[in-house]
Coordinates of C-alpha atoms and ligand atoms in Angstrom, one line a residue:
M11 CA 19.9 1.4 27.0
E12 CA 20.9 3.6 24.1
S13 CA 22.5 1.7 21.2
K14 CA 25.8 3.1 19.9
W15 CA 28.3 1.9 17.3
W16 CA 31.1 1.9 19.9
K17 CA 29.1 -0.4 22.1
E18 CA 28.6 -2.9 19.3
G19 CA 32.1 -2.8 17.8
V20 CA 35.2 -4.8 18.6
V21 CA 38.4 -2.8 19.0
Y22 CA 41.9 -4.0 18.0
Q23 CA 44.8 -2.3 19.7
I24 CA 47.9 -1.8 17.5
Y25 CA 51.4 -1.1 18.9
P26 CA 52.7 0.3 15.6
R27 CA 56.4 -0.2 16.4
S28 CA 55.8 -4.0 16.6
F29 CA 53.0 -4.6 14.1
Y30 CA 54.5 -4.7 10.6
D31 CA 57.6 -3.2 9.0
S32 CA 56.9 -2.1 5.4
N33 CA 60.3 -0.5 4.6
S34 CA 62.8 -2.9 6.2
D35 CA 64.3 -0.8 8.9
G36 CA 63.3 -3.2 11.7
I37 CA 60.5 -0.9 13.0
G38 CA 56.8 -1.3 12.4
D39 CA 55.2 1.7 10.6
L40 CA 52.0 3.2 9.2
R41 CA 52.3 1.6 5.7
G42 CA 52.8 -1.7 7.5
I43 CA 49.4 -1.2 9.1
I44 CA 47.9 -0.3 5.7
R45 CA 49.1 -3.7 4.4
K46 CA 47.3 -5.5 7.2
I47 CA 43.9 -3.8 7.0
D48 CA 42.4 -6.8 5.2
Y49 CA 43.7 -9.2 7.9
L50 CA 41.9 -7.2 10.5
K51 CA 38.7 -6.7 8.5
E52 CA 38.6 -10.5 7.9
L53 CA 38.8 -11.1 11.7
G54 CA 35.8 -8.9 12.2
I55 CA 37.4 -5.8 13.7
D56 CA 35.4 -2.6 13.6
I57 CA 37.7 -0.1 15.3
I58 CA 41.5 0.3 15.6
W59 CA 43.2 2.0 18.5
L60 CA 46.6 3.2 17.4
C61 CA 49.2 3.7 20.2
P62 CA 51.0 7.0 19.8
I63 CA 52.5 7.8 16.4
Y64 CA 53.4 11.4 17.1
K65 CA 56.9 12.9 17.1
S66 CA 58.8 11.6 20.1
P67 CA 62.3 11.0 21.3
N68 CA 61.0 7.6 22.4
D69 CA 62.1 7.6 25.9
D70 CA 58.8 5.8 26.6
N71 CA 58.1 4.7 23.0
G72 CA 55.9 7.5 21.9
Y73 CA 54.2 8.3 25.2
D74 CA 56.7 11.2 25.4
I75 CA 55.4 13.5 22.7
S76 CA 57.5 16.4 21.4
D77 CA 55.1 17.5 18.7
Y78 CA 51.4 16.7 18.8
Y79 CA 50.9 17.7 15.2
G80 CA 53.6 15.6 13.6
I81 CA 54.2 11.9 12.8
M82 CA 57.2 10.1 14.2
D83 CA 59.7 9.8 11.3
E84 CA 60.2 6.0 11.7
F85 CA 56.4 5.6 11.4
G86 CA 56.0 7.6 8.1
T87 CA 54.3 10.8 7.1
L88 CA 51.0 12.6 7.6
D89 CA 50.1 11.5 4.1
D90 CA 50.7 7.8 5.1
W91 CA 48.5 8.4 8.1
Q92 CA 45.8 10.0 6.0
E93 CA 45.9 7.1 3.6
L94 CA 45.5 4.7 6.5
V95 CA 42.5 6.5 7.7
E96 CA 40.9 6.7 4.3
K97 CA 41.5 3.0 3.7
L98 CA 40.0 2.0 7.0
H99 CA 37.0 4.2 6.4
A100 CA 36.5 2.7 3.0
K101 CA 36.2 -0.7 4.7
E102 CA 33.8 0.7 7.2
M103 CA 36.3 0.5 10.0
R104 CA 37.1 3.3 12.4
I105 CA 40.2 4.6 14.1
I106 CA 40.8 6.0 17.5
M107 CA 44.1 7.7 18.4
D108 CA 46.0 7.8 21.6
L109 CA 45.8 11.2 23.4
V110 CA 48.7 11.7 25.8
V111 CA 48.1 15.0 27.6
N112 CA 49.0 14.4 31.2
H113 CA 52.6 15.1 30.2
T114 CA 54.7 15.9 27.1
S115 CA 58.3 15.1 26.3
D116 CA 60.9 17.3 27.9
E117 CA 61.9 17.9 24.3
H118 CA 58.5 19.5 23.5
A119 CA 58.9 23.2 22.6
W120 CA 56.7 24.2 25.6
F121 CA 59.0 22.6 28.0
A122 CA 62.1 23.9 26.3
E123 CA 60.7 27.4 27.0
S124 CA 59.3 26.5 30.4
R125 CA 62.7 25.6 31.8
L126 CA 64.4 28.7 30.6
S127 CA 63.3 31.1 33.3
K128 CA 60.7 31.5 36.0
S129 CA 59.2 34.4 34.1
N130 CA 58.9 32.6 30.8
P131 CA 55.3 32.7 29.5
Y132 CA 55.4 28.8 29.3
R133 CA 56.8 28.4 32.9
D134 CA 53.3 27.7 34.2
Y135 CA 52.6 25.1 31.5
Y136 CA 54.3 22.6 33.8
I137 CA 54.5 22.1 37.5
W138 CA 57.5 23.7 39.1
R139 CA 58.3 23.8 42.8
K140 CA 61.2 25.1 45.0
P141 CA 63.4 22.6 46.8
V142 CA 62.2 21.9 50.4
N143 CA 65.2 21.6 52.8
G144 CA 67.4 21.1 49.8
K145 CA 65.3 18.1 48.6
E146 CA 62.3 17.2 46.5
P147 CA 59.1 19.1 47.3
N148 CA 57.4 15.9 48.5
N149 CA 57.7 12.1 48.7
W150 CA 55.7 11.2 45.5
K151 CA 57.0 8.4 43.5
S152 CA 57.3 8.1 39.8
F153 CA 55.5 5.2 38.2
F154 CA 58.9 4.4 36.6
Q155 CA 60.8 4.2 39.9
G156 CA 62.4 6.9 42.1
S157 CA 61.1 10.4 42.9
A158 CA 58.4 12.0 40.8
W159 CA 60.5 15.3 41.0
Q160 CA 63.4 16.2 38.8
Y161 CA 65.8 19.0 39.8
D162 CA 66.6 21.5 37.1
K163 CA 69.7 23.5 37.8
K164 CA 69.0 26.4 35.5
T165 CA 66.2 27.9 37.7
D166 CA 67.0 25.9 40.9
E167 CA 63.6 24.3 41.0
Y168 CA 62.1 20.8 40.6
Y169 CA 59.5 19.8 38.0
L170 CA 56.9 17.1 38.5
H171 CA 57.0 13.9 36.4
L172 CA 54.6 11.1 37.4
F173 CA 56.3 9.0 34.7
S174 CA 59.9 9.3 33.4
K175 CA 61.9 12.4 34.0
K176 CA 61.6 13.0 30.2
Q177 CA 57.8 13.2 30.7
P178 CA 57.2 16.4 32.6
D179 CA 53.5 16.7 33.8
L180 CA 51.5 19.5 32.2
N181 CA 49.8 21.9 34.5
W182 CA 46.1 21.5 33.9
E183 CA 45.2 24.3 36.3
N184 CA 46.5 26.6 33.5
S185 CA 43.7 27.3 31.0
N186 CA 46.2 28.0 28.3
V187 CA 47.3 24.4 28.6
R188 CA 43.7 23.1 28.4
N189 CA 42.9 25.3 25.4
E190 CA 46.0 24.1 23.6
V191 CA 45.0 20.5 24.2
Y192 CA 41.4 21.2 23.0
K193 CA 42.7 22.9 19.8
M194 CA 45.0 19.9 19.1
M195 CA 42.1 17.4 19.6
T196 CA 39.9 19.4 17.3
W197 CA 42.7 19.4 14.7
W198 CA 42.8 15.6 14.7
L199 CA 39.0 15.2 14.8
D200 CA 38.7 17.5 11.8
K201 CA 41.1 15.2 10.0
G202 CA 38.5 12.5 10.4
I203 CA 39.4 10.3 13.4
D204 CA 36.7 8.5 15.3
G205 CA 37.8 9.1 18.9
F206 CA 40.5 8.9 21.5
R207 CA 42.0 6.5 23.9
M208 CA 43.1 8.9 26.7
D209 CA 46.3 8.1 28.5
V210 CA 46.2 8.3 32.3
V211 CA 43.4 10.8 32.0
N212 CA 42.3 10.4 35.6
M213 CA 45.6 12.0 36.8
L214 CA 45.3 15.4 35.1
S215 CA 44.4 17.1 38.4
K216 CA 46.8 17.1 41.2
D217 CA 46.5 18.4 44.8
M218 CA 48.4 21.6 44.2
S219 CA 49.4 21.8 47.8
F220 CA 51.5 18.7 47.1
P221 CA 51.2 17.0 50.5
D222 CA 53.4 14.0 51.3
A223 CA 51.7 10.7 50.6
E224 CA 51.3 8.0 53.1
I225 CA 54.4 5.8 52.9
I226 CA 55.0 2.0 53.1
P227 CA 57.5 1.5 56.0
G228 CA 61.0 1.2 54.7
E229 CA 60.2 3.0 51.4
K230 CA 61.5 6.4 50.4
Y231 CA 58.8 7.4 48.0
S232 CA 55.1 6.7 47.7
F233 CA 52.6 6.6 44.8
G234 CA 50.2 8.9 46.6
G235 CA 47.3 7.9 44.3
M236 CA 44.6 10.0 46.0
H237 CA 46.6 13.2 45.6
H238 CA 46.8 12.9 41.9
S239 CA 44.1 10.5 40.7
N240 CA 40.3 10.8 40.3
R241 CA 40.1 14.2 41.9
E242 CA 36.9 16.3 41.7
R243 CA 38.7 18.8 39.5
N244 CA 39.7 16.0 37.1
H245 CA 36.0 15.5 36.4
E246 CA 35.6 19.2 35.8
Y247 CA 38.3 19.1 33.2
L248 CA 36.7 16.2 31.4
R249 CA 33.3 18.0 31.3
E250 CA 35.0 21.1 29.9
M251 CA 36.7 18.9 27.3
N252 CA 33.5 17.3 26.5
E253 CA 31.6 20.6 26.1
Q254 CA 34.4 22.2 24.0
V255 CA 35.4 19.3 21.8
L256 CA 34.0 15.8 22.3
S257 CA 30.3 16.7 22.2
K258 CA 30.6 18.2 18.7
Y259 CA 31.5 14.9 17.0
D260 CA 30.1 11.3 16.8
I261 CA 33.1 9.7 18.3
M262 CA 34.1 7.2 21.1
T263 CA 36.3 8.0 24.1
V264 CA 38.0 5.6 26.4
G265 CA 39.9 6.9 29.3
E266 CA 42.8 5.0 31.0
C267 CA 41.9 5.2 34.7
G268 CA 44.1 3.2 37.0
F269 CA 43.1 3.0 40.7
T270 CA 39.5 3.7 39.9
S271 CA 36.6 2.5 42.0
I272 CA 33.2 1.5 40.6
K273 CA 31.8 4.7 42.1
Q274 CA 34.4 6.7 40.1
G275 CA 33.8 4.5 37.1
I276 CA 30.1 5.5 37.1
M277 CA 31.1 9.2 37.4
Y278 CA 33.4 9.0 34.3
T279 CA 31.0 7.0 32.1
S280 CA 27.5 7.9 33.0
P281 CA 26.0 9.6 29.9
E282 CA 24.3 12.4 31.9
R283 CA 27.6 13.6 33.3
K284 CA 29.0 14.1 29.8
E285 CA 32.6 13.0 30.5
L286 CA 33.8 9.8 28.8
D287 CA 32.1 6.9 27.0
M288 CA 34.1 4.2 28.8
I289 CA 37.2 3.8 30.9
F290 CA 39.9 1.2 31.3
Q291 CA 39.9 0.2 34.9
F292 CA 42.7 -1.9 36.2
E293 CA 41.2 -3.9 39.1
L294 CA 41.5 -7.2 37.2
V295 CA 45.0 -6.7 35.9
D296 CA 46.3 -5.2 39.1
M297 CA 45.0 -8.1 41.2
D298 CA 48.2 -10.1 41.1
S299 CA 50.6 -7.2 41.7
G300 CA 52.0 -6.4 45.1
G301 CA 51.6 -3.1 46.9
K302 CA 55.0 -1.6 46.2
N303 CA 55.0 -1.8 42.4
R304 CA 53.7 -3.7 39.5
F305 CA 56.7 -6.1 39.4
E306 CA 56.0 -7.5 42.8
L307 CA 54.4 -10.8 42.3
A308 CA 51.2 -11.5 44.2
G309 CA 48.7 -14.3 43.9
W310 CA 46.0 -14.5 41.3
D311 CA 42.8 -16.3 42.1
L312 CA 39.6 -17.0 40.2
V313 CA 37.2 -16.1 42.9
E314 CA 38.5 -12.6 43.2
F315 CA 38.6 -12.4 39.4
K316 CA 34.9 -13.3 39.3
K317 CA 34.0 -10.8 42.0
I318 CA 35.7 -8.0 40.2
T319 CA 34.0 -9.0 36.9
E320 CA 30.6 -9.1 38.7
K321 CA 31.1 -5.8 40.4
W322 CA 31.8 -3.9 37.1
Q323 CA 29.2 -5.9 35.0
K324 CA 26.5 -5.1 37.5
G325 CA 27.8 -1.7 38.6
L326 CA 27.9 -0.1 35.2
H327 CA 24.7 -1.7 33.8
G328 CA 22.4 1.1 32.9
N329 CA 24.8 3.6 34.5
G330 CA 27.7 3.7 32.2
W331 CA 29.6 1.4 29.9
N332 CA 32.5 -1.1 30.4
S333 CA 35.6 -1.6 28.4
L334 CA 36.8 -5.2 28.3
F335 CA 40.4 -6.1 28.1
L336 CA 42.8 -8.7 29.5
T337 CA 46.1 -7.3 28.2
N338 CA 47.6 -4.3 26.4
H339 CA 51.0 -2.9 25.6
D340 CA 51.8 -2.4 29.4
Q341 CA 50.7 -5.8 30.5
P342 CA 52.0 -9.4 30.3
R343 CA 50.3 -11.7 27.7
A344 CA 47.0 -12.9 29.0
V345 CA 47.4 -16.5 28.2
S346 CA 50.7 -16.7 30.1
R347 CA 49.3 -14.8 33.0
Y348 CA 45.9 -16.3 33.6
C349 CA 46.1 -19.7 32.1
N350 CA 48.5 -22.1 30.5
D351 CA 50.8 -21.0 27.7
S352 CA 52.4 -24.5 27.0
E353 CA 50.4 -27.7 27.0
F354 CA 47.0 -26.0 26.9
R355 CA 47.9 -22.8 25.2
V356 CA 45.3 -23.1 22.4
E357 CA 42.5 -24.1 24.8
S358 CA 43.5 -21.3 27.2
A359 CA 43.6 -18.6 24.6
K360 CA 40.2 -19.6 23.4
L361 CA 38.8 -19.6 26.9
L362 CA 40.1 -16.1 27.5
M363 CA 38.7 -14.9 24.2
T364 CA 35.3 -16.4 25.2
Y365 CA 35.4 -14.3 28.4
L366 CA 36.3 -11.2 26.5
M367 CA 33.5 -11.6 23.9
T368 CA 30.6 -12.5 26.1
L369 CA 30.5 -9.7 28.6
Q370 CA 28.7 -6.3 28.6
G371 CA 31.1 -3.7 27.3
T372 CA 33.3 -3.0 24.4
P373 CA 36.0 -5.7 23.8
F374 CA 39.6 -4.7 23.1
I375 CA 41.8 -7.3 21.5
Y376 CA 45.6 -6.6 21.8
Q377 CA 47.7 -7.5 18.7
G378 CA 48.7 -11.1 18.8
E379 CA 46.0 -12.1 21.3
E380 CA 44.0 -13.5 18.4
I381 CA 46.8 -16.1 17.8
G382 CA 47.6 -16.6 21.5
M383 CA 51.0 -15.0 21.6
T384 CA 52.8 -15.6 24.9
N385 CA 55.2 -13.9 27.3
V386 CA 58.9 -14.0 26.5
S387 CA 62.0 -14.6 28.7
F388 CA 65.1 -13.0 27.4
D389 CA 68.2 -13.8 29.4
A390 CA 69.9 -10.5 29.5
I391 CA 68.5 -7.1 30.6
E392 CA 70.3 -5.7 27.5
D393 CA 67.7 -7.5 25.4
Y394 CA 65.0 -5.3 27.0
N395 CA 63.8 -1.9 25.8
D396 CA 61.1 -0.9 28.2
I397 CA 62.1 2.0 30.4
D398 CA 60.0 0.7 33.2
S399 CA 61.7 -2.7 33.2
I400 CA 65.2 -1.2 32.8
N401 CA 64.7 1.3 35.6
Y402 CA 63.3 -1.4 37.8
Y403 CA 66.3 -3.6 37.1
K404 CA 68.8 -0.9 38.0
M405 CA 67.0 0.0 41.2
Q406 CA 66.7 -3.6 42.4
I407 CA 70.3 -4.4 41.7
E408 CA 71.4 -1.2 43.5
E409 CA 69.3 -2.4 46.5
G410 CA 71.2 -5.7 46.5
H411 CA 68.7 -8.0 44.9
M412 CA 70.0 -11.0 42.8
P413 CA 69.9 -10.5 39.0
G414 CA 68.1 -13.9 38.6
E415 CA 65.3 -12.9 40.9
V416 CA 64.9 -9.5 39.2
M417 CA 64.9 -11.0 35.7
H418 CA 62.2 -13.4 36.9
H419 CA 60.0 -10.4 37.8
I420 CA 60.6 -8.9 34.4
H421 CA 59.8 -12.1 32.7
M422 CA 56.5 -12.3 34.6
R423 CA 55.5 -8.6 34.5
G424 CA 57.6 -6.7 32.1
R425 CA 55.9 -4.6 29.4
D426 CA 58.1 -6.0 26.6
N427 CA 56.2 -9.3 26.9
A428 CA 53.5 -7.5 24.9
R429 CA 55.8 -5.6 22.7
T430 CA 57.8 -8.2 20.9
P431 CA 57.1 -8.0 17.2
M432 CA 53.9 -9.5 15.8
Q433 CA 54.4 -13.1 14.6
W434 CA 53.2 -13.2 11.0
D435 CA 54.8 -16.5 9.8
N436 CA 57.7 -18.8 10.4
S437 CA 60.1 -17.1 8.0
L438 CA 63.0 -14.9 9.1
N439 CA 62.1 -12.5 12.0
A440 CA 58.6 -14.0 12.0
G441 CA 57.7 -12.2 8.8
F442 CA 57.7 -8.9 10.7
S443 CA 60.7 -7.4 8.9
I444 CA 63.6 -8.6 6.9
A445 CA 65.9 -6.3 8.9
E446 CA 66.8 -7.0 12.5
P447 CA 63.8 -5.9 14.6
W448 CA 64.0 -3.1 17.1
L449 CA 63.1 -5.7 19.8
K450 CA 63.9 -9.4 19.7
I451 CA 61.3 -11.7 18.4
N452 CA 59.8 -14.3 20.7
P453 CA 61.6 -17.6 19.7
N454 CA 58.3 -19.5 19.7
Y455 CA 57.3 -17.7 16.4
T456 CA 58.0 -20.9 14.4
E457 CA 55.0 -22.5 16.0
I458 CA 52.9 -19.5 17.0
N459 CA 52.2 -17.3 14.0
V460 CA 49.4 -15.8 11.9
Q461 CA 50.0 -18.0 8.9
N462 CA 49.7 -21.2 10.9
D463 CA 46.5 -19.9 12.4
L464 CA 45.0 -19.0 9.1
E465 CA 45.7 -22.5 7.8
A466 CA 44.8 -24.6 10.8
E467 CA 41.3 -25.8 11.1
N468 CA 40.7 -25.1 14.8
S469 CA 43.0 -22.2 15.4
I470 CA 42.6 -19.4 18.0
Y471 CA 42.3 -16.9 15.1
K472 CA 39.3 -18.8 13.6
Y473 CA 37.7 -19.2 17.0
T474 CA 38.1 -15.5 17.7
K475 CA 36.6 -14.7 14.3
S476 CA 33.6 -16.9 15.0
L477 CA 33.1 -15.4 18.5
I478 CA 33.2 -11.8 17.1
S479 CA 30.5 -12.7 14.6
L480 CA 28.4 -14.5 17.2
R481 CA 28.6 -11.4 19.3
K482 CA 27.5 -9.1 16.5
E483 CA 24.6 -11.3 15.6
N484 CA 23.3 -11.4 19.2
E485 CA 22.3 -8.2 20.9
T486 CA 22.0 -10.2 24.1
L487 CA 25.7 -10.6 24.2
I488 CA 26.2 -6.9 23.8
Y489 CA 23.4 -5.3 25.8
G490 CA 22.1 -8.1 27.9
K491 CA 22.2 -8.3 31.7
Y492 CA 24.7 -10.3 33.6
I493 CA 24.2 -12.8 36.4
S494 CA 26.7 -15.3 37.7
Y495 CA 26.4 -18.6 39.7
D496 CA 28.6 -20.6 42.0
L497 CA 30.8 -17.6 42.8
A498 CA 32.8 -19.5 45.4
N499 CA 34.0 -22.2 42.9
P500 CA 37.7 -21.7 42.6
Y501 CA 38.0 -23.4 39.1
V502 CA 34.9 -22.8 37.1
F503 CA 33.4 -19.5 36.1
I504 CA 29.8 -19.6 35.0
Y505 CA 27.5 -16.7 34.1
E506 CA 24.5 -15.9 32.0
R507 CA 23.7 -13.0 29.7
F508 CA 20.0 -12.4 29.1
L509 CA 17.7 -10.0 27.3
G510 CA 14.0 -10.5 27.1
R511 CA 13.5 -14.3 26.8
E512 CA 16.9 -15.0 25.3
R513 CA 19.5 -16.5 27.6
F514 CA 23.2 -17.4 27.0
L515 CA 25.1 -19.4 29.5
I516 CA 28.9 -19.2 29.5
L517 CA 31.0 -21.8 31.2
L518 CA 34.7 -21.5 31.7
N519 CA 37.0 -24.0 33.3
F520 CA 39.9 -21.8 34.4
S521 CA 42.0 -24.8 35.5
E522 CA 44.0 -27.7 34.0
K523 CA 41.9 -30.1 36.0
N524 CA 39.3 -32.5 34.6
I525 CA 36.2 -31.6 36.6
D526 CA 32.9 -33.3 37.2
F527 CA 30.7 -30.2 37.2
Y528 CA 27.2 -30.0 38.6
F529 CA 25.3 -27.0 37.5
P530 CA 23.3 -25.0 40.1
S531 CA 19.9 -26.6 40.1
E532 CA 18.0 -23.3 39.7
L533 CA 19.5 -23.0 36.2
D534 CA 17.6 -26.0 34.7
A535 CA 20.8 -26.6 32.8
D536 CA 19.5 -29.5 30.7
S537 CA 17.5 -27.0 28.7
F538 CA 20.6 -25.3 27.4
V539 CA 22.2 -26.3 24.1
S540 CA 25.9 -25.8 23.3
I541 CA 26.5 -23.4 20.4
T542 CA 30.3 -22.9 20.8
S543 CA 33.1 -24.9 22.4
N544 CA 36.9 -24.9 22.5
Y545 CA 36.6 -28.8 22.5
R546 CA 33.5 -30.3 21.0
K547 CA 30.0 -29.1 21.7
S548 CA 28.8 -30.7 24.9
I549 CA 25.4 -32.0 26.1
I550 CA 24.3 -31.3 29.6
E551 CA 22.5 -34.2 31.2
N552 CA 21.0 -34.2 34.7
N553 CA 22.6 -30.9 35.4
F554 CA 26.0 -32.5 34.9
L555 CA 29.0 -32.0 32.5
H556 CA 32.4 -33.5 32.6
L557 CA 34.9 -30.6 31.9
E558 CA 38.2 -30.9 30.2
P559 CA 41.2 -28.6 31.1
Y560 CA 40.4 -25.0 30.2
Q561 CA 37.2 -26.0 28.5
A562 CA 35.0 -23.0 27.4
E563 CA 31.5 -23.4 26.3
I564 CA 28.6 -21.1 25.3
F565 CA 25.1 -22.5 25.7
L566 CA 21.8 -21.0 24.5
K567 CA 18.5 -21.7 26.3
N568 CA 16.3 -23.8 24.2
Ligands
ISL4 O1 49.9 0.1 34.4 C1 49.3 0.6 35.3 C2 48.3 0.0 36.2 O2 48.4 -1.4 36.0 C3 49.7 2.0 35.8 O3 51.0 2.0 36.2 C4 49.4 3.1 34.7 O4 48.1 2.9 34.3 C5 50.3 3.0 33.5 O5 51.6 2.9 33.8 C6 50.0 4.2 32.6 O6 50.2 3.8 31.3 C7 50.1 4.7 30.3 O7 50.9 5.9 30.5 C8 52.3 5.7 30.5 C9 52.8 4.9 29.4 O8 54.1 4.5 29.6 C10 52.0 3.6 29.2 O9 52.5 2.9 28.1 C11 50.6 4.1 29.0 O10 49.7 3.0 28.7 C12 52.9 7.1 30.5 O11 52.4 7.8 29.3
CA5 CA1 59.7 0.5 9.1

């Protein structure tokens, strides 16, 4: 397997609005990130992924871009950005930028032109269709609730928006659109960035005949995934992008690819196909969502979690490359979702970090994960900012659901769980800003904050730091093969990473039970020695170990 810097590095995702506010307006900004470079370097971070910082009316917090070449005023200037990049590079860190080109803002100059008339040269930059029987052209659903089509009176047509109606989808069939995107990517790459995280990059190609999607009985609209995800033409676009832009630089790319099978995953990431370096696949984080939408709560279970992990670990080995993540700015906090965020919060967060740092792939830490930040439960919908949660609330109330029930879904699944400001210390506003923050702080900041973790002996931060360095010192943890044992065990996850004669054994008790655990006999477990633990290093005797709640342990074969 070819070694690459982006296989060996650890990525830290920054949601700039919530990271650190340097000028006291309540909004995180670029100079705020500059001030925290040392904090990230100290943790062992190699690469930063910056969520969108481009000009945007912020209907979807920067994922609705009105100018790809400009910086959002609240975040600073191009000079601030340049300084950030230089300072990162001076510390031998790299930076990847969010690339959002499935759609623009409706306030982008192209769309302003496009909607003016059917003969406007920019008309075909977007996807316009006539009404069908006085209604939307088909039954596709927006990811943010309701129809994916918005009627525009001026020309009596609908435009497609897979996300909010302020995020019209670009028409990738149009080569002018593609060339504009490649030009823009080249502009940023020439400014020295080290790659892109590509937003919903598996949805660029749509079935241009726009057939109705199969519908869940009782529903009005349907997601219609196969009509706009992972289409053959999407791969063609990526290969063209690679040829025209990506292949000319030593960079990394990670494509956000929801609803993607392992077969598609190989197609996107296999080096011979020259598309992307890695993708985010959502099988793990979608496991506990119901069929209708992401807010519908379904069960989560470890056996399924293990199967998905195994499928991707084995499936991409030698064929492509995995990304590893348990949360991001769209997901609940991992510790609240998969483990225990109260009594065993510290043990749980360390367990999840152990998982993240011991698999094959590039690990992504989301801001605050290194100190075990948790979900939040604000009482009122007015305290929420996320368009997805707010639209969901409105629709559910209209459909007659009780506010308490709807709020519960938002508490469990809402994207603002991940977006509350970073908790730096226990001073006013968690040290994030001296002004009132754009989104309320999680009230648990007095206990959960960076300062506490930097001071405490056995903190999550320190554990994370030691795992990152363990990973970097051991090629086996990066490139080694994966094999798992006891797949049917509903509480304990146990797997090995091996390369040549070196063998690491990872043991994770994903439950709050005390467990008398017997290792599979073929392992010869007594010959393994503990090198890391979130309790105290254990000794395996007669293939047996007593496990504490959420115990995580890494062993090395003697
Ligand atoms: O979250 C999902 C699967 O779990 C999908 O709904 C989908 O991958 C996601 O909504 C797409 O997210 C990305 O594009 C959106 C933006 O709001 C998100 O913040 C971004 O990560 C539109 O640009
Ligand atoms: Ca600010």
